[in-house]
CSV table of C-alpha atoms (C1' of nucleotides) in Angstrom, one decimal:
chain,number,residue,atom,x,y,z
A,1477,MET,CA,165.1,54.2,92.2
A,1478,ASP,CA,161.3,54.3,92.5
A,1479,THR,CA,160.7,55.5,96.2
A,1480,GLN,CA,156.9,55.6,95.3
A,1481,ASP,CA,155.4,52.4,96.4
A,1482,SER,CA,153.1,52.4,93.7
A,1483,PHE,CA,150.5,49.4,93.2
A,1484,PRO,CA,152.0,47.1,91.2
A,1485,GLN,CA,155.4,47.6,93.1
A,1486,ARG,CA,153.7,46.6,96.0
A,1487,VAL,CA,152.3,43.6,94.2
A,1488,TYR,CA,156.1,42.5,93.0
A,1489,GLN,CA,157.0,42.6,96.5
A,1490,ILE,CA,154.2,40.4,97.7
A,1491,ILE,CA,154.8,37.9,95.2
A,1492,ALA,CA,158.6,38.2,95.8
A,1493,ALA,CA,157.9,36.7,99.5
A,1494,ILE,CA,156.1,33.9,98.4
A,1495,PRO,CA,158.3,31.2,99.8
A,1496,GLU,CA,158.9,28.2,96.9
A,1497,GLY,CA,156.4,25.1,97.3
A,1498,HIS,CA,153.5,27.6,98.1
A,1499,VAL,CA,151.0,29.6,96.2
A,1500,THR,CA,148.5,32.6,96.9
A,1501,THR,CA,145.6,33.8,95.1
A,1502,TYR,CA,145.4,37.1,93.2
A,1503,GLY,CA,142.7,38.3,95.7
A,1504,ASP,CA,145.0,38.0,98.6
A,1505,VAL,CA,147.7,39.7,97.0
A,1506,ALA,CA,145.5,42.4,96.2
A,1507,HIS,CA,144.5,42.6,99.6
A,1508,LEU,CA,147.9,42.5,101.0
A,1509,ALA,CA,148.6,45.4,98.5
A,1510,GLY,CA,146.0,47.4,100.2
A,1511,SER,CA,143.2,47.0,98.2
A,1512,PRO,CA,141.0,43.9,98.5
A,1513,ARG,CA,138.7,44.7,95.2
A,1514,ALA,CA,141.8,44.9,92.9
A,1515,ALA,CA,142.1,41.6,92.3
A,1516,ARG,CA,142.2,42.1,88.6
A,1517,GLN,CA,144.8,44.8,89.0
A,1518,VAL,CA,147.3,42.0,90.2
A,1519,GLY,CA,146.5,40.0,87.1
A,1520,GLY,CA,146.6,42.7,84.7
A,1521,VAL,CA,150.1,44.0,86.2
A,1522,LEU,CA,151.6,40.6,86.1
A,1523,LYS,CA,150.5,40.1,82.3
A,1524,ARG,CA,152.2,43.3,81.6
A,1525,LEU,CA,155.5,42.3,83.8
A,1526,PRO,CA,157.9,44.0,82.9
A,1527,GLU,CA,160.9,42.3,81.0
A,1528,GLY,CA,163.7,41.3,83.5
A,1529,SER,CA,161.3,40.5,86.3
A,1530,LYS,CA,162.6,37.7,88.0
A,1531,LEU,CA,158.9,37.4,90.3
A,1532,PRO,CA,157.5,34.0,90.7
A,1533,TRP,CA,154.4,35.4,89.0
A,1534,HIS,CA,153.7,31.4,88.5
A,1535,ARG,CA,152.9,31.0,92.4
A,1536,VAL,CA,149.8,33.1,92.1
A,1537,VAL,CA,146.4,31.5,91.1
A,1538,ASN,CA,142.8,32.4,91.4
A,1539,ARG,CA,140.7,31.7,94.2
A,1540,HIS,CA,139.3,28.7,92.9
A,1541,GLY,CA,143.0,26.9,93.3
A,1542,GLN,CA,143.1,27.2,89.4
A,1543,ILE,CA,145.4,28.5,86.7
A,1544,SER,CA,143.7,31.7,85.2
A,1545,LEU,CA,145.7,31.4,82.1
A,1546,THR,CA,145.0,29.8,78.8
A,1547,GLY,CA,147.1,28.2,76.1
A,1548,PRO,CA,151.0,28.0,76.2
A,1549,ASP,CA,151.3,30.5,79.3
A,1550,LEU,CA,149.2,28.1,81.6
A,1551,GLN,CA,151.3,25.1,80.4
A,1552,ARG,CA,154.3,27.3,81.5
A,1553,GLN,CA,152.7,28.2,84.9
A,1554,ARG,CA,152.0,24.7,85.3
A,1555,GLN,CA,155.6,23.1,84.5
A,1556,ALA,CA,156.9,25.8,87.0
A,1557,LEU,CA,154.8,25.0,89.7
A,1558,LEU,CA,155.7,21.3,89.2
A,1559,SER,CA,159.5,22.4,89.0
A,1560,GLU,CA,158.7,23.7,92.7
A,1561,GLY,CA,157.3,20.6,94.3
A,1562,ILE,CA,153.6,21.5,93.8
A,1563,VAL,CA,151.3,19.2,92.5
A,1564,VAL,CA,149.1,20.7,89.5
A,1565,SER,CA,146.4,18.7,87.7
A,1566,GLY,CA,146.7,18.6,84.0
A,1567,ASP,CA,143.8,21.4,84.1
A,1568,GLY,CA,145.8,23.2,86.2
A,1569,HIS,CA,144.2,22.4,89.5
A,1570,ILE,CA,146.0,22.9,92.8
A,1571,ASP,CA,145.4,21.6,96.5
A,1572,MET,CA,144.9,25.1,97.9
A,1573,GLU,CA,144.6,23.4,101.4
A,1574,ARG,CA,147.9,22.1,100.8
A,1575,TYR,CA,150.1,24.9,99.3
A,1576,ARG,CA,148.3,28.4,99.8
A,1577,TRP,CA,150.0,30.5,101.9
A,1578,ASN,CA,149.8,34.3,103.1
A,1579,TYR,CA,151.4,37.3,105.2
B,1479,DG,C1',142.0,63.2,81.1
B,1480,DC,C1',138.6,60.0,78.8
B,1481,DA,C1',137.5,55.2,77.6
B,1482,DT,C1',138.8,50.2,77.0
B,1483,DT,C1',140.6,46.2,78.6
B,1484,DG,C1',141.3,42.4,81.8
B,1485,DA,C1',146.4,36.3,84.6
B,1486,DC,C1',139.4,38.1,89.6
B,1487,DG,C1',135.5,38.0,92.8
B,1488,DT,C1',130.9,37.8,94.1
B,1489,DC,C1',125.7,37.1,93.2
B,1490,DG,C1',121.8,34.9,91.0
B,1491,DG,C1',119.3,31.8,88.1
C,1249,DC,C1',127.4,21.9,89.9
C,1250,DC,C1',127.6,25.1,85.8
C,1251,DC,C1',126.9,29.6,83.2
C,1252,DG,C1',125.8,34.5,82.7
C,1253,DA,C1',125.9,39.1,84.6
C,1254,DC,C1',127.5,43.0,87.3
C,1255,DG,C1',130.9,45.3,90.0
C,1256,DC,C1',135.8,46.9,91.6
C,1257,DC,C1',140.3,48.8,90.5
C,1258,DA,C1',144.5,50.4,88.4
C,1259,DA,C1',147.2,50.0,83.9
C,1260,DT,C1',147.4,51.0,79.2
C,1261,DG,C1',146.2,53.7,74.9
DNA sequence: GCATTGACGTCGG
DNA sequence: CCCGACGCCAATG
Protein backbone atom coordinates (compact mmCIF):
# COMPACT_ATOMS: atom_id res chain seq x y z
CA MET A 1 0.00 0.00 0.00
CA ASP A 2 1.38 3.35 -0.95
CA THR A 3 1.23 5.51 2.11
CA GLN A 4 2.73 8.26 -0.05
CA ASP A 5 0.00 10.53 -1.31
CA SER A 6 1.74 11.28 -4.56
CA PHE A 7 0.22 13.50 -7.18
CA PRO A 8 -1.33 10.83 -9.42
CA GLN A 9 -2.72 9.07 -6.38
CA ARG A 10 -4.41 12.22 -5.18
CA VAL A 11 -5.79 12.72 -8.66
CA TYR A 12 -7.24 9.23 -8.55
CA GLN A 13 -9.02 9.95 -5.31
CA ILE A 14 -10.42 13.24 -6.54
CA ILE A 15 -11.72 11.80 -9.78
CA ALA A 16 -13.14 8.83 -7.92
CA ALA A 17 -15.11 11.31 -5.82
CA ILE A 18 -16.92 12.79 -8.79
CA PRO A 19 -20.60 11.88 -8.53
CA GLU A 20 -22.19 10.21 -11.50
CA GLY A 21 -23.91 12.58 -13.88
CA HIS A 22 -21.40 15.35 -13.13
CA VAL A 23 -18.09 16.49 -14.59
CA THR A 24 -15.09 18.55 -13.55
CA THR A 25 -12.21 20.26 -15.27
CA TYR A 26 -8.50 19.38 -15.29
CA GLY A 27 -7.74 22.71 -13.68
CA ASP A 28 -10.13 22.03 -10.81
CA VAL A 29 -8.71 18.56 -10.24
CA ALA A 30 -5.18 19.96 -10.30
CA HIS A 31 -6.19 22.61 -7.83
CA LEU A 32 -7.76 20.08 -5.50
CA ALA A 33 -4.65 17.94 -5.88
CA GLY A 34 -2.61 20.78 -4.44
CA SER A 35 -1.08 22.20 -7.64
CA PRO A 36 -3.39 24.66 -9.41
CA ARG A 37 -0.91 24.92 -12.29
CA ALA A 38 -0.55 21.19 -12.83
CA ALA A 39 -3.66 20.85 -14.97
CA ARG A 40 -1.48 19.29 -17.69
CA GLN A 41 -0.27 16.72 -15.28
CA VAL A 42 -3.81 15.61 -14.53
CA GLY A 43 -4.26 14.80 -18.19
CA GLY A 44 -0.80 13.28 -18.32
CA VAL A 45 -1.57 10.99 -15.43
CA LEU A 46 -4.92 9.94 -16.85
CA LYS A 47 -3.33 9.31 -20.22
CA ARG A 48 -0.94 6.82 -18.64
CA LEU A 49 -3.55 5.38 -16.33
CA PRO A 50 -2.55 1.92 -15.07
CA GLU A 51 -4.58 -1.00 -16.34
CA GLY A 52 -7.41 -2.00 -14.08
CA SER A 53 -8.09 1.50 -12.80
CA LYS A 54 -11.81 1.92 -12.46
CA LEU A 55 -11.55 5.68 -12.37
CA PRO A 56 -14.28 7.62 -14.20
CA TRP A 57 -11.66 9.58 -16.13
CA HIS A 58 -14.36 10.34 -18.69
CA ARG A 59 -15.89 12.75 -16.19
CA VAL A 60 -12.91 15.06 -16.58
CA VAL A 61 -12.93 17.66 -19.34
CA ASN A 62 -11.06 20.86 -20.04
CA ARG A 63 -12.14 24.28 -18.84
CA HIS A 64 -14.02 24.88 -22.11
CA GLY A 65 -16.43 22.15 -21.10
CA GLN A 66 -15.27 20.12 -24.04
CA ILE A 67 -13.51 16.80 -24.33
CA SER A 68 -9.82 17.40 -25.05
CA LEU A 69 -9.25 13.97 -26.51
CA THR A 70 -9.26 13.19 -30.20
CA GLY A 71 -10.14 10.30 -32.46
CA PRO A 72 -11.65 7.11 -31.04
CA ASP A 73 -10.78 8.10 -27.48
CA LEU A 74 -12.95 11.17 -27.76
CA GLN A 75 -15.91 9.13 -28.93
CA ARG A 76 -15.31 6.63 -26.16
CA GLN A 77 -15.45 9.35 -23.53
CA ARG A 78 -18.48 10.91 -25.18
CA GLN A 79 -20.33 7.61 -25.08
CA ALA A 80 -19.40 7.11 -21.43
CA LEU A 81 -20.80 10.50 -20.53
CA LEU A 82 -23.97 9.89 -22.46
CA SER A 83 -24.36 6.64 -20.57
CA GLU A 84 -24.36 8.63 -17.34
CA GLY A 85 -27.14 10.88 -18.53
CA ILE A 86 -24.89 13.78 -19.53
CA VAL A 87 -25.83 15.57 -22.72
CA VAL A 88 -22.79 15.80 -24.97
CA SER A 89 -22.68 17.40 -28.40
CA GLY A 90 -21.21 15.55 -31.33
CA ASP A 91 -18.01 17.53 -30.90
CA GLY A 92 -17.86 16.77 -27.19
CA HIS A 93 -19.42 19.96 -25.88
CA ILE A 94 -20.91 19.70 -22.42
CA ASP A 95 -23.16 22.13 -20.57
CA MET A 96 -20.79 23.04 -17.77
CA GLU A 97 -23.31 25.29 -16.08
CA ARG A 98 -25.36 22.20 -15.56
CA TYR A 99 -22.87 19.40 -14.93
CA ARG A 100 -19.80 21.08 -13.45
CA TRP A 101 -18.90 19.75 -10.01
CA ASN A 102 -16.28 20.63 -7.48
CA TYR A 103 -15.41 19.58 -3.97
C1' DG B 1 19.73 13.71 -13.08
C1' DC B 2 18.69 15.81 -17.60
C1' DA B 3 15.80 16.34 -21.70
C1' DT B 4 11.35 15.69 -23.85
C1' DT B 5 6.48 15.35 -23.69
C1' DG B 6 1.67 16.59 -22.89
C1' DA B 7 -6.20 14.23 -22.15
C1' DC B 8 -4.28 22.48 -19.87
C1' DG B 9 -4.59 27.41 -18.94
C1' DT B 10 -3.91 32.17 -19.79
C1' DC B 11 -2.59 36.08 -22.74
C1' DG B 12 -1.97 38.56 -27.12
C1' DG B 13 -2.94 39.52 -32.05
C1' DC C 1 -14.49 34.55 -32.18
C1' DC C 2 -10.34 31.97 -33.96
C1' DC C 3 -5.44 31.01 -33.95
C1' DG C 4 -0.66 31.11 -32.16
C1' DA C 5 2.78 31.38 -28.52
C1' DC C 6 4.34 30.99 -23.68
C1' DG C 7 4.19 29.17 -19.08
C1' DC C 8 3.46 25.39 -15.47
C1' DC C 9 4.34 21.08 -13.41
C1' DA C 10 4.88 16.28 -12.95
C1' DA C 11 5.51 11.83 -15.56
C1' DT C 12 8.39 9.14 -18.63
C1' DG C 13 12.50 7.76 -21.23
